[in-house]
C-alpha atoms as a PDB file:
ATOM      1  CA  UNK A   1     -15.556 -24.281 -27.453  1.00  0.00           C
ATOM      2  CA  UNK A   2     -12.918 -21.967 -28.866  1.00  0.00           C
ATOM      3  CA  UNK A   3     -13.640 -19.543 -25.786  1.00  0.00           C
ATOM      4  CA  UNK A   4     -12.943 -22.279 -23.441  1.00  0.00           C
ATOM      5  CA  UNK A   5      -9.727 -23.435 -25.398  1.00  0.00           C
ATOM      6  CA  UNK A   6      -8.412 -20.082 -25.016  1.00  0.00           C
ATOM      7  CA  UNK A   7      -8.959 -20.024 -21.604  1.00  0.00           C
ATOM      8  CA  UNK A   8      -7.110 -22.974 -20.838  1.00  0.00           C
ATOM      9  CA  UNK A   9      -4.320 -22.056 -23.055  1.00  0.00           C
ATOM     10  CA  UNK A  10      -3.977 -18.537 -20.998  1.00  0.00           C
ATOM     11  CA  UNK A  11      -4.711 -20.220 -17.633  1.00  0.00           C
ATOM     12  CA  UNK A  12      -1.533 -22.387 -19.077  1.00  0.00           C
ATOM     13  CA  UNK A  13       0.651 -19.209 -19.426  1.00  0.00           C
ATOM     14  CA  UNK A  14      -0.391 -17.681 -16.426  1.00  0.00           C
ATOM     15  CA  UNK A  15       0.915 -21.215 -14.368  1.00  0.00           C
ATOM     16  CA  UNK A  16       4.086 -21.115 -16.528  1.00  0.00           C
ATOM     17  CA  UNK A  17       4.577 -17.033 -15.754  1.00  0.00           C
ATOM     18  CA  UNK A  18       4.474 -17.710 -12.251  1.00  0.00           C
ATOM     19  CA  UNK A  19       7.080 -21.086 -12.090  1.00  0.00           C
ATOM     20  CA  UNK A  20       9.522 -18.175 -14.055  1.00  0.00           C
ATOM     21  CA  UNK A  21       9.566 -15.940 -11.332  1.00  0.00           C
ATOM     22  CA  UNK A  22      12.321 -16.152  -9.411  1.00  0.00           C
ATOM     23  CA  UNK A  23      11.699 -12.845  -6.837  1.00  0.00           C
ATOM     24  CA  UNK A  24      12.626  -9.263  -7.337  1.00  0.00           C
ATOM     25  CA  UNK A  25      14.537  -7.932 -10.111  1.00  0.00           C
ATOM     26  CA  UNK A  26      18.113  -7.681  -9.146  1.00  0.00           C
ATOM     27  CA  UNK A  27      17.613  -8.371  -5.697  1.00  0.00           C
ATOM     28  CA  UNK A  28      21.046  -9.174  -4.512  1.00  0.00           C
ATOM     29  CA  UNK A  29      21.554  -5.503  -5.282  1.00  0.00           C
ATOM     30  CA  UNK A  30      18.519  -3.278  -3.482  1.00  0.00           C
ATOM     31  CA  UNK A  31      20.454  -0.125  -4.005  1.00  0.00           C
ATOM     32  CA  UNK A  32      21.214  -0.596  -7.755  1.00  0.00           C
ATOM     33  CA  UNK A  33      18.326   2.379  -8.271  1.00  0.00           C
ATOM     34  CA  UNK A  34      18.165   1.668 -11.911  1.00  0.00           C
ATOM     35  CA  UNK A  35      16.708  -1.492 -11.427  1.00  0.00           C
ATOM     36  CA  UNK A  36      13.919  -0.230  -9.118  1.00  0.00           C
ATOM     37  CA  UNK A  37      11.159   0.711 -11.726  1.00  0.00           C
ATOM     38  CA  UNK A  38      11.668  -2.830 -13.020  1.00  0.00           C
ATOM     39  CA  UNK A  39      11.644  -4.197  -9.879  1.00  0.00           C
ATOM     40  CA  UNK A  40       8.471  -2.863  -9.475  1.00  0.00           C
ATOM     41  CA  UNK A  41       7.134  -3.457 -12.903  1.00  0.00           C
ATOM     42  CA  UNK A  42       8.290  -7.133 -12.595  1.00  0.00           C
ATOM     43  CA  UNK A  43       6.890  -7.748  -8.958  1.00  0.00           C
ATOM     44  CA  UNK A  44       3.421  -6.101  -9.973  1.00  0.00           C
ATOM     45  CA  UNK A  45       3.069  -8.080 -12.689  1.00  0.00           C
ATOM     46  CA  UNK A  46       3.733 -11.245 -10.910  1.00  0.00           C
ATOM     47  CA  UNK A  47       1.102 -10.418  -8.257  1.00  0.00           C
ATOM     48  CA  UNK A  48      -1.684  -9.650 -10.851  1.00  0.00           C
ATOM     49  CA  UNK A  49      -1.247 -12.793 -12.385  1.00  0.00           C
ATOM     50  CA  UNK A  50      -1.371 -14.508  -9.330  1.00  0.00           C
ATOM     51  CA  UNK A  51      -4.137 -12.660  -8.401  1.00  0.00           C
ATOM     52  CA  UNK A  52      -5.754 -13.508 -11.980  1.00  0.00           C
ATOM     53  CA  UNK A  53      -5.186 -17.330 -10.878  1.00  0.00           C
ATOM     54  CA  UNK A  54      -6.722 -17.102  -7.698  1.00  0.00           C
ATOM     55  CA  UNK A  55      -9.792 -15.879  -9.895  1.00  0.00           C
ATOM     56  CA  UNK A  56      -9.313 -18.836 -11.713  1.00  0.00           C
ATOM     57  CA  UNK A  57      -8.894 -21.568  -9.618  1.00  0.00           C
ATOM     58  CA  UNK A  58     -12.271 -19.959  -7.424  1.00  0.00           C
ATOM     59  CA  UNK A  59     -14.034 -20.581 -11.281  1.00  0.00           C
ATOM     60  CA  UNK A  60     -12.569 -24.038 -10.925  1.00  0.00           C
ATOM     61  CA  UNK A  61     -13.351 -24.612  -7.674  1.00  0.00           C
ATOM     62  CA  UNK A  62     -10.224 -25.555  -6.549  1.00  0.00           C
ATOM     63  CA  UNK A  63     -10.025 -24.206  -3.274  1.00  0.00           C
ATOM     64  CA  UNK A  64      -6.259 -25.283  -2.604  1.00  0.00           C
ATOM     65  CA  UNK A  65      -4.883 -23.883  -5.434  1.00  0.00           C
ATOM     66  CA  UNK A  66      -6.577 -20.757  -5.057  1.00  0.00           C
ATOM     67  CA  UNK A  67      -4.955 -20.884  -1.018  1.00  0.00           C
ATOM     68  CA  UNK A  68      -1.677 -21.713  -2.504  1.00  0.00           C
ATOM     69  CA  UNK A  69      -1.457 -18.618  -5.139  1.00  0.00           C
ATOM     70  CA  UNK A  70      -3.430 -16.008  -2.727  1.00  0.00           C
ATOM     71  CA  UNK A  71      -0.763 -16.668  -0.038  1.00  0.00           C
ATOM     72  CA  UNK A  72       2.103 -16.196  -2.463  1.00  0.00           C
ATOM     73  CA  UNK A  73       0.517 -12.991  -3.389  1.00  0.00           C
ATOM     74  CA  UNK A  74       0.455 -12.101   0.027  1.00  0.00           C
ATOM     75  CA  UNK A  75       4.214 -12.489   0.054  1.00  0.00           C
ATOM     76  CA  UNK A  76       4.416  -9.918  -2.176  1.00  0.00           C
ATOM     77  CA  UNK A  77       2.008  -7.372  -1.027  1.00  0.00           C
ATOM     78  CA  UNK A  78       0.995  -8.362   2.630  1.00  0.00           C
ATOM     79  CA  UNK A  79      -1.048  -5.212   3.121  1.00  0.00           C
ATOM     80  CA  UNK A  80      -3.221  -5.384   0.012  1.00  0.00           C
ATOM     81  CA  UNK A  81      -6.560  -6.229   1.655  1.00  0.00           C
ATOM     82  CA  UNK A  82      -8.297  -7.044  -1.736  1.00  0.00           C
ATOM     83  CA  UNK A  83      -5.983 -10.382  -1.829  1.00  0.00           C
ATOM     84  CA  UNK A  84      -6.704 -11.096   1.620  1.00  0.00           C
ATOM     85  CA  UNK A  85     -10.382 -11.423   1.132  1.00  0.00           C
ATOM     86  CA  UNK A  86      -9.457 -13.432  -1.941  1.00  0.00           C
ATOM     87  CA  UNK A  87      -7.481 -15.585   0.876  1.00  0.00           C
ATOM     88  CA  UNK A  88      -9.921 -15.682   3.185  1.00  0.00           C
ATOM     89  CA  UNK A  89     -12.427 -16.756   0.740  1.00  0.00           C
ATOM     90  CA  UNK A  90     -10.542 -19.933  -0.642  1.00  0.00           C
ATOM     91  CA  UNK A  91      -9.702 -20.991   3.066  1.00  0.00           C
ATOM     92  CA  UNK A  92     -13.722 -20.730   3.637  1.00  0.00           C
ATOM     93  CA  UNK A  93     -14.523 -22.534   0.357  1.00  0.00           C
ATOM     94  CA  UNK A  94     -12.020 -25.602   1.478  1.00  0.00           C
ATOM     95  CA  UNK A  95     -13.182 -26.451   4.497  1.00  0.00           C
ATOM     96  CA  UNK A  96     -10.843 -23.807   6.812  1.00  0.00           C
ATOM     97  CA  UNK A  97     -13.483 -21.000   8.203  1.00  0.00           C
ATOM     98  CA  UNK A  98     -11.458 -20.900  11.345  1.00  0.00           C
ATOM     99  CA  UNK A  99      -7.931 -20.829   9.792  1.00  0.00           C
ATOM    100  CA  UNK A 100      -9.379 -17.632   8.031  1.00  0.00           C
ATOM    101  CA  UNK A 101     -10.803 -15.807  11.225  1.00  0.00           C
ATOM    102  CA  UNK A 102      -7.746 -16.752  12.655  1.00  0.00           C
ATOM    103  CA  UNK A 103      -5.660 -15.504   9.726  1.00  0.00           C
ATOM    104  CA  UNK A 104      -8.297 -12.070   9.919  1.00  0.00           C
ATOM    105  CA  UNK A 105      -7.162 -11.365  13.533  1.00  0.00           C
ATOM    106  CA  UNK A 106      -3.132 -11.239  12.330  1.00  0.00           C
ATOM    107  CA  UNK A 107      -3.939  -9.055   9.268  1.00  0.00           C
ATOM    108  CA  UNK A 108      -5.654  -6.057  12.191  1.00  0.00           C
ATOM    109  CA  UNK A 109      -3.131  -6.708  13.730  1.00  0.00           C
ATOM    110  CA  UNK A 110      -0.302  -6.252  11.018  1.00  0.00           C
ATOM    111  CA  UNK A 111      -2.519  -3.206  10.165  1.00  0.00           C
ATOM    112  CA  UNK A 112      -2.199  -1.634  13.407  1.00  0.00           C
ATOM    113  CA  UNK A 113       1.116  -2.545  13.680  1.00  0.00           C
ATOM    114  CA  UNK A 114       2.030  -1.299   9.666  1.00  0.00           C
ATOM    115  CA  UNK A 115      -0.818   1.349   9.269  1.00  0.00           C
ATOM    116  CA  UNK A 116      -1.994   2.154  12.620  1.00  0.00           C
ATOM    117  CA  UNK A 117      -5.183   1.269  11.336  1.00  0.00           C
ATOM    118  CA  UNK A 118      -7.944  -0.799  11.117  1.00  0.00           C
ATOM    119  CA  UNK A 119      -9.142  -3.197   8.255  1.00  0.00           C
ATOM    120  CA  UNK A 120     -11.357  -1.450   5.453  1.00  0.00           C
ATOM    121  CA  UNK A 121     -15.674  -1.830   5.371  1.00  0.00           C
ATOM    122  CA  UNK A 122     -15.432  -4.148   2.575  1.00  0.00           C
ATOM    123  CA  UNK A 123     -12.758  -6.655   4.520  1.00  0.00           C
ATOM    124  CA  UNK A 124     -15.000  -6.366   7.766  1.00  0.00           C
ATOM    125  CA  UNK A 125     -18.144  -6.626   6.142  1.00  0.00           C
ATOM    126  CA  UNK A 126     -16.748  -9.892   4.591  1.00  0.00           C
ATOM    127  CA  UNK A 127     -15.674 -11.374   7.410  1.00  0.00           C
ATOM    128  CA  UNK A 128     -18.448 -10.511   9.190  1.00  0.00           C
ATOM    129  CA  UNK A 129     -20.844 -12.749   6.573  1.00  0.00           C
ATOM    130  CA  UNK A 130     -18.341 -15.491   7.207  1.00  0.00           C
ATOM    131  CA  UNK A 131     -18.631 -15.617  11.087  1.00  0.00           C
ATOM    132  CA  UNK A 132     -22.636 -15.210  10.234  1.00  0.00           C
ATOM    133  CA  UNK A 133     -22.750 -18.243   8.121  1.00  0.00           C
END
């Protein structure tokens, strides 16, 4: 029961962590250099605790929530494939298989575009079991 109570009570912080954020750290100035490892810091943070609630909400089943946080992660980091399958897994979960096929075919194509390159094994692979099932 304790376990559980502390749970909820970091789940809490995690939800009031990400209301706080307001975007990058000095962001009206992108060339004030002493602001970038903060920046950075701050932004990485953010990410890894929505990335933490995604984990959450999937625990939860609550598929929306989990869309909601992944795609705000994605903001952040649109190249990070490990949040896409995250994304792609909470659109499958509610109901959206298509929307995340469809989603699939813009990130190789943001990869090309970005990376000249191709998704990774693990994101294909995963997709792959979704257009199976």
């Amino acid at each position: 029961l304790q376990a559980d109570a502390n749970a909820q009570t970091a789940f809490q912080l995690l939800q009031q962590i990400s209301k706080m954020y307001a975007g990058d750290f000095f962001e009206f100035d992108p060339y004030f250099e002493d602001a970038d490892l903060q920046r950075t810091h701050f932004s990485n943070l953010y990410r890894k605790t929505l990335v933490t609630a995604a984990g959450i909400y999937a625990r939860e089943r609550d598929f929306q929530k989990m869309v909601e946080v992944t795609e705000r992660a994605l903001q952040l980091d649109p190249l990070d494939e490990s949040i896409w399958r995250l994304h792609f897994q909470a659109l499958d979960n509610s109901g959206n298989r298509n929307a995340a096929l469809k989603k699939y075919a813009g990130l190789q194509k943001l990869l090309k575009k970005e990376l000249d390159s191709e998704p990774d094994e693990e994101t294909r692979n995963f997709i792959a079991r979704l257009r199976a099932k």
